[in-house]
XYZ file of C-alpha atoms in Angstrom:
695
model
C 0.000 0.000 0.000
C 0.993 3.630 -0.210
C 2.472 6.057 2.283
C -0.711 6.227 4.376
C -1.054 3.647 7.139
C 1.155 0.605 7.563
C 2.892 -1.100 4.673
C 1.549 -4.300 3.164
C 4.664 -6.072 4.428
C 3.870 -4.828 7.945
C 0.346 -6.164 7.575
C 1.591 -9.634 6.710
C 4.112 -9.541 9.516
C 1.411 -8.636 12.043
C -0.910 -11.269 10.545
C 1.748 -13.933 11.102
C 1.669 -15.220 7.528
C 4.858 -13.722 6.113
C 7.265 -15.503 8.407
C 5.908 -18.925 7.529
C 5.835 -18.275 3.810
C 2.143 -19.258 3.709
C -1.000 -17.178 3.959
C -4.655 -18.090 3.719
C -7.494 -15.617 3.358
C -11.010 -16.698 4.217
C -14.327 -15.191 3.199
C -16.950 -12.946 4.727
C -20.115 -12.130 2.816
C -18.810 -13.769 -0.327
C -15.621 -11.666 -0.422
C -12.135 -12.361 0.949
C -11.347 -10.551 4.186
C -8.235 -9.022 5.701
C -7.412 -7.618 9.111
C -8.327 -3.903 9.311
C -5.399 -1.550 8.885
C -4.816 1.870 10.303
C -5.876 4.893 8.274
C -4.080 8.197 7.911
C -4.495 11.361 5.888
C -3.708 10.719 2.237
C -0.596 12.602 1.153
C -0.675 14.528 -2.075
C 0.259 17.908 -3.452
C 0.475 21.191 -1.588
C -3.265 21.862 -1.904
C -5.089 20.631 1.205
C -8.199 18.753 0.011
C -10.178 19.823 3.080
C -9.946 23.452 1.924
C -11.524 22.785 -1.476
C -15.203 23.856 -1.549
C -17.537 21.047 -2.525
C -20.600 21.050 -4.730
C -19.960 24.441 -6.305
C -19.871 23.213 -9.912
C -22.608 21.604 -11.976
C -21.475 18.177 -13.200
C -20.524 18.171 -16.866
C -22.607 15.782 -18.941
C -20.239 14.950 -21.814
C -21.746 15.871 -25.190
C -21.580 13.524 -28.159
C -18.416 13.637 -30.265
C -19.093 15.132 -33.734
C -18.376 12.942 -36.713
C -16.010 14.194 -39.375
C -17.997 12.410 -42.065
C -19.154 9.062 -43.380
C -16.961 6.755 -45.414
C -17.925 3.677 -47.396
C -16.268 0.285 -47.198
C -15.919 -2.038 -50.192
C -19.367 -3.522 -50.649
C -21.084 -0.321 -49.615
C -21.136 -0.640 -45.824
C -21.079 2.824 -44.195
C -18.402 3.796 -41.713
C -18.671 6.715 -39.277
C -15.392 8.623 -39.348
C -13.875 10.886 -36.696
C -10.756 13.008 -36.440
C -9.727 13.317 -32.801
C -6.564 14.774 -31.323
C -4.940 15.079 -27.916
C -3.987 18.616 -26.962
C -2.745 20.484 -23.908
C -5.017 23.188 -22.503
C -6.279 24.768 -19.278
C -9.467 23.411 -17.698
C -11.331 24.615 -14.619
C -11.277 21.435 -12.555
C -11.234 23.027 -9.109
C -14.124 25.383 -8.265
C -14.201 28.606 -10.256
C -12.548 31.416 -8.309
C -10.921 29.059 -5.818
C -7.854 28.281 -7.905
C -6.776 28.969 -11.493
C -7.539 26.456 -14.243
C -5.453 23.284 -14.307
C -3.243 22.446 -17.278
C -4.330 19.058 -18.602
C -4.454 16.978 -21.758
C -7.624 15.803 -23.422
C -9.161 14.423 -26.576
C -11.311 16.543 -28.887
C -12.615 16.677 -32.434
C -10.602 18.609 -35.005
C -13.171 18.136 -37.783
C -16.973 18.069 -37.871
C -19.268 17.399 -40.799
C -21.972 19.675 -39.408
C -21.532 23.392 -38.967
C -21.474 24.148 -35.291
C -20.085 20.706 -34.434
C -18.429 20.736 -31.036
C -14.725 20.904 -31.820
C -13.715 21.219 -28.195
C -11.102 19.420 -26.117
C -11.890 18.378 -22.583
C -10.856 15.899 -19.906
C -12.787 13.621 -19.983
C -13.635 14.059 -23.619
C -16.838 13.935 -25.602
C -18.641 10.611 -26.007
C -18.366 8.563 -29.186
C -21.877 7.310 -29.968
C -21.700 4.143 -32.080
C -24.166 1.641 -33.487
C -23.792 -2.121 -33.209
C -22.198 -3.608 -36.349
C -21.658 -0.159 -37.912
C -17.910 0.477 -38.018
C -16.284 3.577 -36.575
C -13.008 4.860 -38.022
C -10.932 7.309 -35.968
C -7.888 9.280 -36.990
C -6.108 9.596 -33.628
C -3.729 12.572 -33.697
C -0.945 13.357 -31.225
C -1.010 17.170 -31.034
C 1.117 17.626 -27.922
C 2.924 20.587 -29.430
C 3.016 24.299 -28.595
C 1.908 27.197 -30.771
C 5.192 27.100 -32.644
C 4.934 23.403 -33.422
C 7.577 22.338 -30.911
C 6.941 19.334 -28.686
C 5.487 19.759 -25.225
C 7.206 17.767 -22.457
C 5.132 15.685 -20.110
C 3.145 17.433 -17.397
C 4.155 14.672 -14.988
C 7.418 12.919 -14.022
C 8.313 10.145 -16.476
C 10.530 7.391 -15.048
C 12.953 6.266 -17.802
C 14.211 3.230 -15.844
C 11.066 1.165 -16.510
C 10.483 -1.029 -19.529
C 8.834 1.761 -21.489
C 8.422 3.317 -24.948
C 11.916 4.875 -24.686
C 11.991 7.169 -27.752
C 15.584 8.282 -26.912
C 16.707 4.706 -27.560
C 16.133 5.123 -31.277
C 14.818 2.323 -33.441
C 17.322 -0.141 -31.990
C 16.411 0.340 -28.320
C 12.850 1.685 -28.323
C 10.359 -0.279 -26.217
C 13.062 -1.556 -23.870
C 14.219 -1.166 -20.293
C 17.318 1.036 -20.731
C 20.506 0.552 -18.745
C 22.209 3.370 -16.880
C 25.561 3.991 -15.219
C 23.977 6.450 -12.780
C 20.447 7.206 -11.649
C 18.741 9.285 -14.348
C 16.362 12.184 -13.890
C 12.888 12.390 -15.388
C 12.422 12.161 -19.141
C 11.623 15.570 -20.659
C 11.363 14.741 -24.368
C 8.374 14.475 -26.731
C 5.457 12.381 -25.472
C 4.317 9.167 -27.218
C 0.614 8.306 -27.413
C -1.525 5.413 -28.675
C -5.249 5.096 -27.996
C -6.976 1.936 -26.771
C -10.754 1.499 -27.049
C -11.301 -0.381 -23.801
C -13.960 -3.033 -24.314
C -13.801 -3.169 -28.107
C -14.617 -6.685 -29.322
C -13.435 -8.196 -32.591
C -11.151 -5.278 -33.387
C -8.079 -5.912 -35.501
C -4.826 -5.834 -33.562
C -3.673 -2.882 -35.668
C -6.508 -0.831 -34.112
C -6.322 -2.087 -30.547
C -3.850 0.492 -29.264
C -1.029 -1.985 -28.760
C 1.458 -0.625 -26.224
C 4.367 -0.724 -28.705
C 2.443 0.949 -31.554
C 2.831 4.503 -30.164
C 3.851 7.603 -32.083
C 5.308 11.001 -31.215
C 3.719 14.283 -32.325
C 4.795 15.673 -35.684
C 6.842 18.349 -33.924
C 9.506 20.600 -35.440
C 12.144 19.785 -32.868
C 12.179 16.014 -32.340
C 15.759 15.357 -31.168
C 18.045 13.623 -33.625
C 18.198 9.881 -33.146
C 14.835 9.588 -31.377
C 12.432 6.885 -32.485
C 9.260 8.600 -33.651
C 7.120 5.440 -33.649
C 6.967 2.267 -31.593
C 8.198 -1.155 -32.653
C 4.813 -2.328 -34.011
C 3.737 0.941 -35.692
C 5.024 0.168 -39.191
C 3.660 -3.378 -39.196
C 0.219 -2.215 -38.100
C 0.330 0.672 -40.575
C 0.616 -1.861 -43.369
C -2.236 -3.960 -41.974
C -4.501 -0.904 -41.700
C -3.825 0.065 -45.304
C -4.530 -3.462 -46.512
C -7.561 -4.087 -44.294
C -9.530 -0.862 -44.645
C -7.484 1.523 -46.773
C -6.448 3.770 -43.912
C -3.581 6.218 -44.162
C -1.181 6.687 -41.272
C 1.518 9.303 -41.039
C 3.712 11.435 -38.772
C 1.882 12.090 -35.518
C -1.241 10.033 -36.213
C -2.740 6.600 -36.787
C -6.170 5.620 -38.087
C -7.999 2.808 -36.297
C -11.247 1.067 -37.199
C -13.692 -0.514 -34.749
C -16.304 -2.982 -36.069
C -18.537 -2.555 -32.964
C -19.393 -6.243 -32.863
C -19.865 -6.400 -29.094
C -23.186 -6.219 -27.325
C -24.590 -2.748 -26.766
C -22.879 -1.316 -23.715
C -20.496 1.172 -22.166
C -16.929 1.146 -23.383
C -14.332 3.909 -23.120
C -11.075 5.059 -24.665
C -7.763 6.091 -23.153
C -4.031 6.094 -23.807
C -2.051 2.845 -23.606
C 1.649 3.606 -24.191
C 4.156 1.104 -22.800
C 5.394 2.127 -19.353
C 3.546 5.488 -19.407
C -0.169 4.705 -19.259
C -0.482 5.855 -15.635
C 0.925 9.285 -16.483
C -0.803 9.835 -19.794
C -4.234 8.894 -18.419
C -3.697 10.921 -15.235
C -2.961 13.968 -17.411
C -6.506 13.695 -18.755
C -7.036 11.855 -22.071
C -10.082 9.580 -21.749
C -13.674 9.465 -22.918
C -16.785 7.297 -23.126
C -17.599 5.166 -26.169
C -21.181 3.886 -26.078
C -22.446 1.172 -28.423
C -26.201 1.091 -29.044
C -28.607 -1.189 -30.892
C -28.182 -4.722 -32.135
C -29.800 -7.902 -30.824
C -28.932 -7.036 -27.204
C -29.629 -3.301 -27.322
C -32.296 -1.236 -25.591
C -34.928 -2.176 -28.176
C -34.534 -5.845 -27.227
C -35.544 -5.200 -23.601
C -39.186 -5.949 -22.838
C -41.595 -4.810 -20.159
C -42.614 -8.053 -18.457
C -46.037 -6.615 -17.621
C -47.024 -6.122 -21.248
C -44.529 -8.040 -23.359
C -43.894 -4.823 -25.267
C -40.663 -2.891 -25.636
C -39.507 -1.403 -22.347
C -38.744 2.276 -21.885
C -35.534 3.582 -20.341
C -34.854 6.934 -18.693
C -33.660 9.445 -21.258
C -32.656 11.278 -23.276
C -28.884 10.928 -23.524
C -26.688 13.496 -25.297
C -26.832 13.160 -29.068
C -24.720 14.592 -31.846
C -26.071 17.996 -32.802
C -27.495 18.838 -29.370
C -27.018 22.408 -28.268
C -24.182 23.082 -25.848
C -24.809 24.108 -23.150
C -27.815 21.823 -23.488
C -31.386 23.040 -23.706
C -32.803 19.736 -22.456
C -32.621 17.664 -19.273
C -30.606 14.492 -19.747
C -31.660 11.439 -17.789
C -29.149 8.974 -19.220
C -25.741 10.187 -18.086
C -22.217 8.714 -18.215
C -20.282 9.378 -14.997
C -16.493 8.934 -14.819
C -15.080 8.898 -11.285
C -11.343 9.581 -10.932
C -9.028 10.513 -8.074
C -6.550 13.371 -8.343
C -4.285 15.506 -6.171
C -3.354 19.130 -6.807
C -0.767 21.715 -5.911
C -1.678 25.057 -4.406
C -1.433 26.774 -7.806
C -4.079 24.406 -9.198
C -1.649 22.188 -11.115
C -1.881 18.407 -11.082
C 0.255 16.622 -8.506
C 1.792 13.216 -9.120
C 4.794 11.834 -7.196
C 8.269 12.509 -8.577
C 10.055 10.102 -6.232
C 9.663 6.566 -4.903
C 10.111 8.083 -1.442
C 6.499 9.282 -1.674
C 5.293 5.685 -1.597
C 7.232 4.172 1.278
C 9.968 6.623 2.296
C 12.737 4.851 0.384
C 15.082 7.654 -0.702
C 17.597 5.545 -2.585
C 19.964 4.427 -3.819
C 17.992 3.632 -6.949
C 18.712 1.981 -10.284
C 21.473 1.161 -11.262
C 22.730 0.638 -7.689
C 19.566 -1.221 -6.601
C 16.504 -2.679 -8.314
C 14.228 0.221 -7.265
C 13.147 2.731 -9.904
C 13.637 6.317 -8.715
C 10.218 7.745 -9.665
C 7.741 4.881 -10.143
C 5.276 4.390 -7.264
C 3.688 0.921 -6.885
C 0.294 2.549 -6.237
C -1.050 6.094 -6.119
C -4.196 7.378 -4.426
C -5.328 10.913 -5.155
C -6.726 12.780 -2.165
C -9.635 14.358 -4.057
C -12.460 12.918 -6.135
C -13.076 14.263 -9.624
C -16.286 13.465 -11.518
C -16.536 14.165 -15.248
C -13.633 16.579 -14.959
C -14.551 18.578 -11.836
C -13.826 18.081 -8.154
C -16.951 17.196 -6.192
C -19.636 18.531 -8.554
C -23.404 18.476 -8.118
C -26.105 17.092 -10.402
C -29.709 18.253 -10.273
C -32.173 15.376 -10.599
C -35.948 15.163 -10.464
C -37.979 12.771 -8.333
C -37.952 10.105 -11.027
C -35.727 7.388 -12.504
C -32.320 8.035 -14.083
C -29.883 5.839 -15.945
C -26.260 6.357 -14.905
C -23.342 4.675 -16.682
C -20.591 4.686 -14.050
C -16.884 4.184 -14.776
C -14.163 3.714 -12.172
C -11.389 5.681 -13.875
C -9.134 5.967 -10.817
C -5.432 5.128 -10.716
C -5.296 2.446 -7.979
C -8.503 3.070 -6.041
C -11.322 0.541 -5.767
C -14.644 2.289 -5.221
C -17.637 1.147 -3.231
C -20.485 3.397 -4.304
C -22.731 3.983 -1.299
C -26.238 5.376 -1.841
C -27.232 5.149 1.832
C -26.988 8.901 2.362
C -29.916 9.263 -0.056
C -32.931 8.069 1.995
C -35.677 6.583 -0.167
C -33.476 5.909 -3.201
C -33.693 2.585 -5.002
C -30.783 1.371 -7.124
C -30.786 -1.403 -9.700
C -27.863 -2.763 -11.712
C -28.880 -3.658 -15.258
C -25.533 -3.883 -17.058
C -21.753 -3.991 -16.856
C -18.879 -3.848 -19.371
C -20.405 -6.383 -21.754
C -23.899 -4.901 -21.853
C -27.043 -6.016 -20.081
C -26.921 -8.501 -17.214
C -28.919 -11.711 -17.229
C -31.510 -10.002 -15.011
C -31.823 -6.725 -13.082
C -30.161 -6.771 -9.649
C -31.769 -4.788 -6.837
C -28.719 -3.339 -5.097
C -30.875 -1.651 -2.472
C -32.233 -4.987 -1.257
C -29.433 -7.389 -2.173
C -26.335 -5.254 -1.522
C -27.391 -2.671 1.054
C -27.411 0.137 -1.517
C -23.737 -0.389 -2.350
C -21.743 -1.440 -5.400
C -18.071 -2.421 -5.556
C -16.267 -1.186 -8.671
C -12.739 -2.222 -9.559
C -10.513 -0.106 -11.760
C -11.921 0.236 -15.321
C -15.161 -1.588 -14.449
C -18.407 -0.032 -15.644
C -21.874 -0.246 -14.142
C -25.152 0.532 -15.908
C -27.532 1.537 -13.101
C -31.136 2.648 -12.831
C -31.306 5.043 -9.865
C -34.847 5.851 -8.734
C -35.219 9.178 -6.905
C -39.048 9.036 -6.904
C -39.301 8.623 -3.135
C -36.288 10.744 -2.209
C -37.082 13.909 -0.284
C -36.444 17.174 -2.104
C -33.040 18.483 -1.037
C -29.335 17.800 -1.346
C -27.913 14.286 -0.924
C -24.374 12.941 -1.324
C -23.276 9.802 -3.131
C -20.572 8.354 -0.884
C -17.592 6.057 -1.352
C -16.852 3.543 1.394
C -13.957 1.876 -0.378
C -10.509 2.168 1.204
C -7.866 4.886 0.779
C -5.338 2.117 0.168
C -4.988 -1.099 -1.836
C -8.125 -3.220 -1.670
C -8.018 -6.824 -0.580
C -11.713 -7.633 -0.377
C -14.120 -7.665 2.524
C -16.682 -5.292 3.965
C -16.228 -1.903 5.599
C -15.660 -1.023 8.366
C -14.846 -4.474 9.785
C -12.291 -5.500 7.177
C -10.794 -2.128 6.254
C -11.147 1.543 7.077
C -13.429 3.468 4.734
C -12.247 6.414 2.675
C -11.844 9.735 4.463
C -15.458 10.898 4.998
C -14.386 14.540 4.562
C -12.708 14.027 1.180
C -12.406 10.798 -0.806
C -15.464 9.378 0.960
C -17.639 11.820 -0.997
C -18.226 11.578 -4.756
C -20.945 13.985 -5.870
C -24.084 15.690 -4.666
C -27.539 15.050 -6.063
C -29.861 18.033 -5.796
C -33.306 16.485 -5.850
C -36.178 18.631 -7.140
C -39.842 17.807 -7.890
C -40.513 16.046 -11.170
C -42.009 18.256 -13.862
C -43.449 15.450 -16.005
C -44.739 11.917 -15.585
C -41.999 9.263 -15.526
C -42.877 6.879 -18.351
C -39.803 4.680 -17.967
C -40.300 1.033 -17.079
C -39.665 0.259 -13.401
C -36.480 -1.827 -13.325
C -38.109 -4.790 -11.619
C -40.185 -5.263 -14.793
C -37.263 -5.123 -17.226
C -36.895 -8.384 -19.144
C -33.294 -8.167 -20.317
C -31.989 -9.967 -23.449
C -31.029 -13.565 -22.817
C -27.369 -14.364 -22.215
C -26.121 -17.005 -24.635
C -23.361 -18.868 -22.779
C -20.031 -19.416 -24.453
C -19.300 -22.974 -25.574
C -17.455 -25.357 -23.229
C -13.749 -24.710 -22.908
C -11.249 -27.036 -24.526
C -8.220 -25.526 -22.760
C -7.706 -24.483 -19.134
C -4.837 -22.046 -18.686
C -3.453 -21.494 -15.127
C -1.895 -18.025 -14.788
C -0.307 -16.180 -11.884
C -0.576 -12.638 -10.503
C 2.664 -11.856 -8.692
C 4.730 -9.199 -6.984
C 8.529 -8.990 -7.100
C 10.062 -7.952 -3.795
C 13.152 -5.789 -3.925
C 16.462 -7.427 -3.058
C 17.602 -4.161 -1.472
C 14.512 -2.771 0.238
C 11.488 -4.034 2.157
C 9.063 -3.177 -0.588
C 8.002 -4.142 -4.111
C 10.278 -3.582 -7.084
C 7.625 -4.431 -9.687
C 4.349 -6.254 -10.233
C 4.317 -9.292 -12.493
C 2.253 -11.862 -14.330
C 3.223 -15.462 -14.871
C 2.233 -18.980 -15.749
C 1.507 -21.928 -13.450
C 2.811 -25.409 -14.242
C 0.642 -28.359 -13.334
C -2.950 -28.406 -12.100
C -3.341 -26.578 -8.744
C -6.700 -28.323 -8.317
C -4.798 -31.598 -7.917
C -1.385 -30.679 -6.464
C 0.549 -27.473 -5.802
C 1.265 -25.731 -9.099
C 4.615 -23.992 -9.528
C 4.521 -20.487 -10.923
C 7.023 -18.921 -13.302
C 7.427 -15.163 -13.610
C 7.094 -13.555 -17.028
C 8.253 -10.132 -18.139
C 6.829 -8.018 -20.951
C 9.920 -8.810 -23.029
C 9.529 -12.603 -22.675
C 8.068 -14.604 -25.579
C 4.305 -14.996 -25.832
C 3.129 -17.774 -23.525
C -0.659 -17.400 -24.032
C -1.475 -18.380 -27.612
C -5.101 -19.500 -28.047
C -6.162 -20.937 -31.388
C -8.582 -18.940 -33.526
C -12.098 -19.988 -32.562
C -11.004 -21.682 -29.332
C -12.799 -21.310 -26.021
C -10.571 -21.371 -22.947
C -10.855 -20.938 -19.198
C -8.179 -18.654 -17.799
C -7.463 -19.296 -14.131
C -6.016 -16.191 -12.457
C -4.157 -17.312 -9.310
C -3.544 -14.216 -7.194
C -0.440 -14.786 -5.042
C -0.229 -11.139 -3.918
C -1.845 -9.299 -1.011
C -3.918 -6.975 -3.226
C -6.941 -7.416 -5.420
C -6.163 -6.829 -9.094
C -8.681 -5.720 -11.753
C -7.642 -7.870 -14.703
C -8.423 -6.693 -18.232
C -8.113 -8.827 -21.365
C -8.075 -6.944 -24.652
C -10.136 -7.931 -27.699
C -12.695 -10.126 -25.906
C -15.643 -10.204 -23.562
C -15.642 -13.110 -21.128
C -17.869 -14.848 -18.597
C -16.900 -15.025 -14.926
C -17.076 -18.725 -14.044
C -16.294 -18.771 -10.313
C -13.747 -17.994 -7.606
C -12.065 -20.369 -5.191
C -9.734 -19.956 -2.223
C -6.102 -20.937 -2.703
C -3.131 -21.572 -0.471
C 0.005 -19.714 -1.497
C 3.480 -20.931 -0.571
C 5.739 -17.965 -1.243
C 8.914 -19.886 -0.430
C 8.208 -22.725 -2.863
C 6.433 -20.381 -5.315
C 3.426 -22.655 -5.546
C -0.351 -22.364 -5.360
C -3.083 -24.912 -4.756
C -6.837 -24.668 -4.461
C -8.778 -25.072 -1.213
C -12.468 -25.254 -0.427
C -15.322 -25.055 -2.886
C -15.744 -22.655 -5.811
C -18.044 -19.670 -5.290
C -20.299 -18.331 -8.065
C -19.858 -14.856 -9.542
C -21.662 -11.901 -8.011
C -25.115 -11.166 -9.485
C -23.828 -7.979 -11.161
C -21.112 -10.039 -12.897
C -23.472 -12.456 -14.645
C -23.265 -11.614 -18.315
C -20.161 -10.552 -20.219
C -17.234 -8.533 -18.928
C -13.833 -7.281 -20.033
C -12.420 -6.559 -16.557
C -12.701 -8.745 -13.461
C -11.572 -8.400 -9.859
C -9.095 -11.119 -8.900
C -8.961 -11.256 -5.099
C -5.861 -12.104 -3.073
C -5.431 -15.770 -2.187
C -8.089 -16.786 -4.667
C -8.226 -18.144 -8.175
C -10.648 -16.275 -10.426
C -11.812 -18.229 -13.459
C -13.104 -16.654 -16.679
C -14.321 -18.334 -19.872
C -13.223 -16.692 -23.128
C -13.793 -17.307 -26.834
C -11.045 -16.060 -29.159
C -12.370 -15.298 -32.630
C -10.002 -12.865 -34.363
C -6.301 -13.564 -34.897
C -3.709 -11.053 -33.830
C -1.403 -9.708 -31.127
C -3.082 -8.279 -28.016
C -2.388 -7.808 -24.298
C -3.777 -8.695 -20.896
C -2.906 -6.771 -17.761
C -3.825 -5.402 -14.367
C -5.741 -2.127 -14.640
C -4.124 -0.628 -11.583
C -2.196 1.503 -14.033
C 0.869 1.780 -11.807
C 1.097 -2.033 -11.888
C 0.456 -2.195 -15.619
C 3.330 0.215 -16.267
C 5.905 -1.903 -14.455
C 5.615 -5.431 -15.847
C 2.050 -6.452 -14.846
C 1.130 -6.663 -18.527
C 1.786 -9.436 -21.003
C 1.324 -9.826 -24.758
C -0.859 -12.664 -25.946
C -1.497 -13.883 -29.458
C -4.579 -15.434 -31.049
C -3.568 -17.840 -33.795
C -0.179 -18.163 -35.482
C 2.481 -15.483 -35.703
C 1.856 -13.072 -38.568
C 4.145 -12.847 -41.541
C 6.459 -9.886 -41.060
C 5.436 -9.077 -37.493
C 8.145 -7.674 -35.194
C 10.252 -10.206 -33.356
């Protein structure tokens, strides 16, 4: 865990497990539990979060991204095209008048087919509205340059000792972990970007935002000898030209998304090797909503009548006025944590000492990177680009599409400060659930959200008293290991990170014609076929040889069958050869054996999967083995359907069933972005190696 409270090593020492080399975590309420740990104020920048006024700013409802036009594929199929860039700009994140605007990065349209199209950049960005089975083509442009066309350095401290994009290494040493004769300072050169559409299904690998397919801006002053594109850029450029006639060039790449997944909430963000945590923290992200198809809204019935159900709406649409002249009742809500300096600038640690007090020596004299922090928890909550905003709602039903966009923070949304509210979960990352889940009755008005998970909720304010009510967060201000607050961990600081946003409830002005969620008959879930391969995999942490703390997070493979005898794990680095190579069309069960003390939100690119079950395991750290114990437990009700991110709890194996349909090179990783950036990401390949692909 971070600088607040005791270290994770201290926790194990107190728990008695570390000395024996074995630990076993039981279950309470269906989730693994840990001994409570002490809480302390969350460190951050020079701006004290308790001084920031709350609920001064109306929550931004992201408008729809304007299309640049419509293209036509061979055969006549239409394609919606966009031109979207990342720029640096000032945005009023803190309350107006309290501090100056914050310099951030964000996506925005640079072309619009309609006059008056919203060509604005924001963090988070505008929402791409897509239709099932109607492709979207995006020209993603890296415009991190100043007014003179010179590159802009990173807003945040880049650690060049990780295995990262490494443009200074040139074409020979890009995408490597560089070696040094003395501890380097932060990287200050041009910034690489590559966009990943998180949750895209059936996308070609050339359009997935592969971590080594980055590109620098087309700046005037790129230093001589720098690599301007990642290792896989040229190969994917050729595939894009051959597959859909796209042109790539200096400072941009053009990706195409077939939108084959079920209607649901996806999102887009940067995915550069070894820099994702910094690039996303600087601001670039946005929602990408797929509508229609056989599992879209029109396929949902009202069980009382057998007719099409009605959802709360409207949602923002392309061409809407901005600021809007209508009341939206379907709203995407991105929750992120941030820290700030007193001048309003973003704060992110520039030394490992922030995490656990270790002040060096660093690489090359030890195995500790000088800047990378194993986790980071912002001490303020930002919602749709503003700290602690408010949203006015009527006494009626709303549809909220929540995203946990934090760095390392698991959220537990808590609606209990809103007396009379009723909350239903109807969907997650892969679209609608098998059936609506009454969170008010079944989960005490709470919902756990791991990093990058999405939740499609119907929130009914009909019986809520007129007035102001706060949506709370009772997740921890530290790494999450499962359990229930307050018995198993201390809740987030009630004065700061324990508050998310304020709902200002007013009387309804019209009759609510939406279908009550208990009468929603959601589209049937067609299970994936039985698996022909079971693949045991390991989630690991590498302890430093020089310091009582982690040097990196890792993934690995497990030899043998831990259901029969202890399976031995092997650690795998990003640079190691592909070890997960499903056949095209195969269905597999991936078993994620978590041998660390933290829960990890695991994301697998290119696919949606089913959560099969979870089962306790016994971990022998000395022998580096795992074995199962007890009986498997079914997935949570809000996990039944299809997902792209799943919480893997400590001392458990989490099993997911996956079908692999499109060949190519993709990745799987932990979505604690600090972990992802330091080896907790691995390439995987569907089908055979491609002719001409990079070694």
